[in-house]
Amino acid sequence: MVKNSQNWKFIGLNVLIAVVLVVVIIAVVVIWLRKYTNHGQEIEVPQITGLYVQEAEVLLASSDLKVEVIDSTFSNKVPLGTIVEQLPPAEAHAKAGRTVYVIVNAKAERQVVLPELHDISYRQVSNMLRQLGLEVDSIIYEPSEYRDLVMDLRVGEQSLETGEKVNVGTKISLVVGQGTGTEMVMVPDLGGLRLIDARSALLATHLSLGSTSYDEEVTEENRDLYVVYMQEPQAGQMLLEGSGVHIKLSLNREKAVTADNVEDEEVFF
């Protein structure tokens, strides 16, 4: 009996020790978790939208918070490089050390490449420009052989070239054909002019650009280097307003200089 009693005492002591150890371990874990997670300690997230990232870093550091940029967008309604959205939002509560994720307005204006839009219906061109993020500011009607086709695109008085980079949101004026007029005008000399300059010269005299051709293969790299070396009708002739003038272009500027001296060695069409 004595031996059995001792055994029960030994077992009971071990169970008591085990229970105490479990309670101590649980208490330590709870205390550690409370400390690690800053239980009950939350910080109000400040407003950082509208600030630059560097400014937001200083402000959040004072509240033991961090900032991380996760995306960018573009808007011409707020300063470039500023924060436009934050998560968590302002006045939300977060634990110390939490990261506030932000979206910033791009530091540079986004640009798009202008596609070939000449001799296309102005309605179609208007839709294409809107899809690119550009705006049609106004439509200017000029005499032309063909009605409702776009003859030129301008920002102010400056014509835009195909392939030119334009800032998103730019307002563009479309020069649109309204048909031939009733007045006779003199054909200007287009020799040596680039395509965009030849088009502008014709528009200035109420004429339109007819067909264009090149004496060799054109690439995106050399397109802007070509100059007019032949035109039909010739400079000085009289045409009805809106009539088209056809041109040929070459990389060889010498052709433009000598074209007037060349007799009908080259047929235009």
GROMACS .gro file of N, CA, C and O in nm, residues 137-182:
model
  184
  137ASP      N    1  -0.943   6.963  -8.131
  137ASP     CA    2  -0.972   7.098  -8.082
  137ASP      C    3  -1.067   7.172  -8.174
  137ASP      O    4  -1.160   7.240  -8.130
  138SER      N    5  -1.044   7.161  -8.304
  138SER     CA    6  -1.128   7.231  -8.401
  138SER      C    7  -1.111   7.168  -8.538
  138SER      O    8  -1.016   7.092  -8.562
  139ILE      N    9  -1.204   7.199  -8.628
  139ILE     CA   10  -1.197   7.153  -8.767
  139ILE      C   11  -1.191   7.275  -8.857
  139ILE      O   12  -1.277   7.363  -8.849
  140ILE      N   13  -1.088   7.281  -8.939
  140ILE     CA   14  -1.068   7.392  -9.031
  140ILE      C   15  -1.095   7.343  -9.173
  140ILE      O   16  -1.029   7.249  -9.219
  141TYR      N   17  -1.190   7.404  -9.240
  141TYR     CA   18  -1.224   7.361  -9.376
  141TYR      C   19  -1.144   7.442  -9.477
  141TYR      O   20  -1.135   7.563  -9.469
  142GLU      N   21  -1.083   7.369  -9.571
  142GLU     CA   22  -1.006   7.431  -9.678
  142GLU      C   23  -1.050   7.370  -9.812
  142GLU      O   24  -1.097   7.256  -9.817
  143PRO      N   25  -1.036   7.447  -9.922
  143PRO     CA   26  -1.069   7.391 -10.054
  143PRO      C   27  -0.988   7.265 -10.083
  143PRO      O   28  -0.870   7.256 -10.048
  144SER      N   29  -1.052   7.166 -10.143
  144SER     CA   30  -0.985   7.041 -10.175
  144SER      C   31  -1.064   6.967 -10.283
  144SER      O   32  -1.185   6.987 -10.296
  145GLU      N   33  -0.996   6.883 -10.356
  145GLU     CA   34  -1.065   6.803 -10.458
  145GLU      C   35  -1.163   6.706 -10.394
  145GLU      O   36  -1.263   6.668 -10.455
  146TYR      N   37  -1.132   6.663 -10.273
  146TYR     CA   38  -1.214   6.561 -10.206
  146TYR      C   39  -1.269   6.617 -10.076
  146TYR      O   40  -1.196   6.672  -9.994
  147ARG      N   41  -1.398   6.599 -10.056
  147ARG     CA   42  -1.465   6.651  -9.938
  147ARG      C   43  -1.445   6.560  -9.817
  147ARG      O   44  -1.438   6.438  -9.830
  148ASP      N   45  -1.436   6.623  -9.701
  148ASP     CA   46  -1.438   6.554  -9.571
  148ASP      C   47  -1.316   6.466  -9.544
  148ASP      O   48  -1.317   6.387  -9.450
  149LEU      N   49  -1.211   6.477  -9.625
  149LEU     CA   50  -1.088   6.404  -9.596
  149LEU      C   51  -0.989   6.496  -9.524
  149LEU      O   52  -0.980   6.615  -9.554
  150VAL      N   53  -0.915   6.439  -9.429
  150VAL     CA   54  -0.819   6.517  -9.352
  150VAL      C   55  -0.698   6.550  -9.439
  150VAL      O   56  -0.634   6.461  -9.497
  151MET      N   57  -0.665   6.678  -9.449
  151MET     CA   58  -0.552   6.724  -9.529
  151MET      C   59  -0.430   6.754  -9.442
  151MET      O   60  -0.317   6.746  -9.489
  152ASP      N   61  -0.453   6.791  -9.316
  152ASP     CA   62  -0.342   6.827  -9.229
  152ASP      C   63  -0.387   6.819  -9.084
  152ASP      O   64  -0.506   6.829  -9.053
  153LEU      N   65  -0.291   6.798  -8.994
  153LEU     CA   66  -0.314   6.800  -8.850
  153LEU      C   67  -0.222   6.903  -8.790
  153LEU      O   68  -0.102   6.904  -8.820
  154ARG      N   69  -0.274   6.988  -8.702
  154ARG     CA   70  -0.195   7.098  -8.649
  154ARG      C   71  -0.213   7.114  -8.499
  154ARG      O   72  -0.319   7.085  -8.444
  155VAL      N   73  -0.105   7.162  -8.436
  155VAL     CA   74  -0.112   7.212  -8.300
  155VAL      C   75  -0.077   7.360  -8.310
  155VAL      O   76   0.038   7.395  -8.340
  156GLY      N   77  -0.175   7.445  -8.293
  156GLY     CA   78  -0.156   7.587  -8.321
  156GLY      C   79  -0.137   7.605  -8.471
  156GLY      O   80  -0.218   7.559  -8.551
  157GLU      N   81  -0.026   7.666  -8.510
  157GLU     CA   82   0.006   7.684  -8.652
  157GLU      C   83   0.103   7.578  -8.703
  157GLU      O   84   0.137   7.577  -8.821
  158GLN      N   85   0.147   7.489  -8.613
  158GLN     CA   86   0.249   7.391  -8.649
  158GLN      C   87   0.186   7.261  -8.698
  158GLN      O   88   0.103   7.200  -8.630
  159SER      N   89   0.223   7.219  -8.820
  159SER     CA   90   0.173   7.092  -8.874
  159SER      C   91   0.245   6.976  -8.806
  159SER      O   92   0.362   6.986  -8.768
  160LEU      N   93   0.174   6.864  -8.791
  160LEU     CA   94   0.230   6.744  -8.730
  160LEU      C   95   0.267   6.643  -8.838
  160LEU      O   96   0.193   6.625  -8.935
  161GLU      N   97   0.379   6.576  -8.816
  161GLU     CA   98   0.424   6.476  -8.911
  161GLU      C   99   0.381   6.337  -8.867
  161GLU      O  100   0.368   6.309  -8.747
  162THR      N  101   0.359   6.250  -8.963
  162THR     CA  102   0.335   6.109  -8.933
  162THR      C  103   0.456   6.053  -8.860
  162THR      O  104   0.570   6.076  -8.899
  163GLY      N  105   0.432   5.978  -8.750
  163GLY     CA  106   0.541   5.922  -8.672
  163GLY      C  107   0.590   6.014  -8.561
  163GLY      O  108   0.672   5.973  -8.478
  164GLU      N  109   0.539   6.137  -8.557
  164GLU     CA  110   0.580   6.231  -8.452
  164GLU      C  111   0.522   6.190  -8.318
  164GLU      O  112   0.409   6.142  -8.310
  165LYS      N  113   0.598   6.210  -8.210
  165LYS     CA  114   0.550   6.180  -8.075
  165LYS      C  115   0.475   6.300  -8.019
  165LYS      O  116   0.525   6.412  -8.023
  166VAL      N  117   0.355   6.273  -7.967
  166VAL     CA  118   0.268   6.379  -7.917
  166VAL      C  119   0.225   6.345  -7.775
  166VAL      O  120   0.192   6.229  -7.744
  167ASN      N  121   0.225   6.445  -7.686
  167ASN     CA  122   0.182   6.423  -7.548
  167ASN      C  123   0.034   6.386  -7.543
  167ASN      O  124  -0.048   6.446  -7.613
  168VAL      N  125   0.001   6.288  -7.460
  168VAL     CA  126  -0.139   6.252  -7.439
  168VAL      C  127  -0.214   6.374  -7.388
  168VAL      O  128  -0.166   6.447  -7.302
  169GLY      N  129  -0.334   6.396  -7.440
  169GLY     CA  130  -0.415   6.512  -7.400
  169GLY      C  131  -0.396   6.632  -7.489
  169GLY      O  132  -0.467   6.733  -7.474
  170THR      N  133  -0.302   6.624  -7.586
  170THR     CA  134  -0.279   6.737  -7.677
  170THR      C  135  -0.404   6.764  -7.760
  170THR      O  136  -0.471   6.673  -7.807
  171LYS      N  137  -0.435   6.893  -7.778
  171LYS     CA  138  -0.549   6.933  -7.860
  171LYS      C  139  -0.502   6.959  -8.003
  171LYS      O  140  -0.412   7.040  -8.024
  172ILE      N  141  -0.564   6.891  -8.097
  172ILE     CA  142  -0.521   6.896  -8.237
  172ILE      C  143  -0.632   6.953  -8.325
  172ILE      O  144  -0.749   6.919  -8.308
  173SER      N  145  -0.593   7.040  -8.417
  173SER     CA  146  -0.687   7.093  -8.516
  173SER      C  147  -0.674   7.012  -8.644
  173SER      O  148  -0.563   6.979  -8.688
  174LEU      N  149  -0.788   6.978  -8.704
  174LEU     CA  150  -0.790   6.903  -8.828
  174LEU      C  151  -0.822   6.997  -8.944
  174LEU      O  152  -0.919   7.073  -8.938
  175VAL      N  153  -0.740   6.993  -9.048
  175VAL     CA  154  -0.770   7.066  -9.171
  175VAL      C  155  -0.840   6.968  -9.264
  175VAL      O  156  -0.782   6.865  -9.302
  176VAL      N  157  -0.964   6.999  -9.299
  176VAL     CA  158  -1.050   6.906  -9.372
  176VAL      C  159  -1.092   6.967  -9.505
  176VAL      O  160  -1.123   7.086  -9.513
  177GLY      N  161  -1.094   6.885  -9.610
  177GLY     CA  162  -1.134   6.930  -9.743
  177GLY      C  163  -1.282   6.961  -9.752
  177GLY      O  164  -1.365   6.889  -9.697
  178GLN      N  165  -1.316   7.069  -9.823
  178GLN     CA  166  -1.457   7.106  -9.842
  178GLN      C  167  -1.497   7.108  -9.990
  178GLN      O  168  -1.604   7.157 -10.025
  179GLY      N  169  -1.409   7.053 -10.076
  179GLY     CA  170  -1.439   7.056 -10.219
  179GLY      C  171  -1.370   7.173 -10.287
  179GLY      O  172  -1.317   7.262 -10.220
  180THR      N  173  -1.369   7.173 -10.418
  180THR     CA  174  -1.302   7.281 -10.492
  180THR      C  175  -1.377   7.412 -10.479
  180THR      O  176  -1.499   7.415 -10.464
  181GLY      N  177  -1.299   7.521 -10.486
  181GLY     CA  178  -1.359   7.654 -10.477
  181GLY      C  179  -1.391   7.709 -10.616
  181GLY      O  180  -1.402   7.634 -10.713
  182THR      N  181  -1.401   7.840 -10.625
  182THR     CA  182  -1.437   7.904 -10.752
  182THR      C  183  -1.327   7.997 -10.802
  182THR      O  184  -1.337   8.050 -10.913
   0.00000   0.00000   0.00000
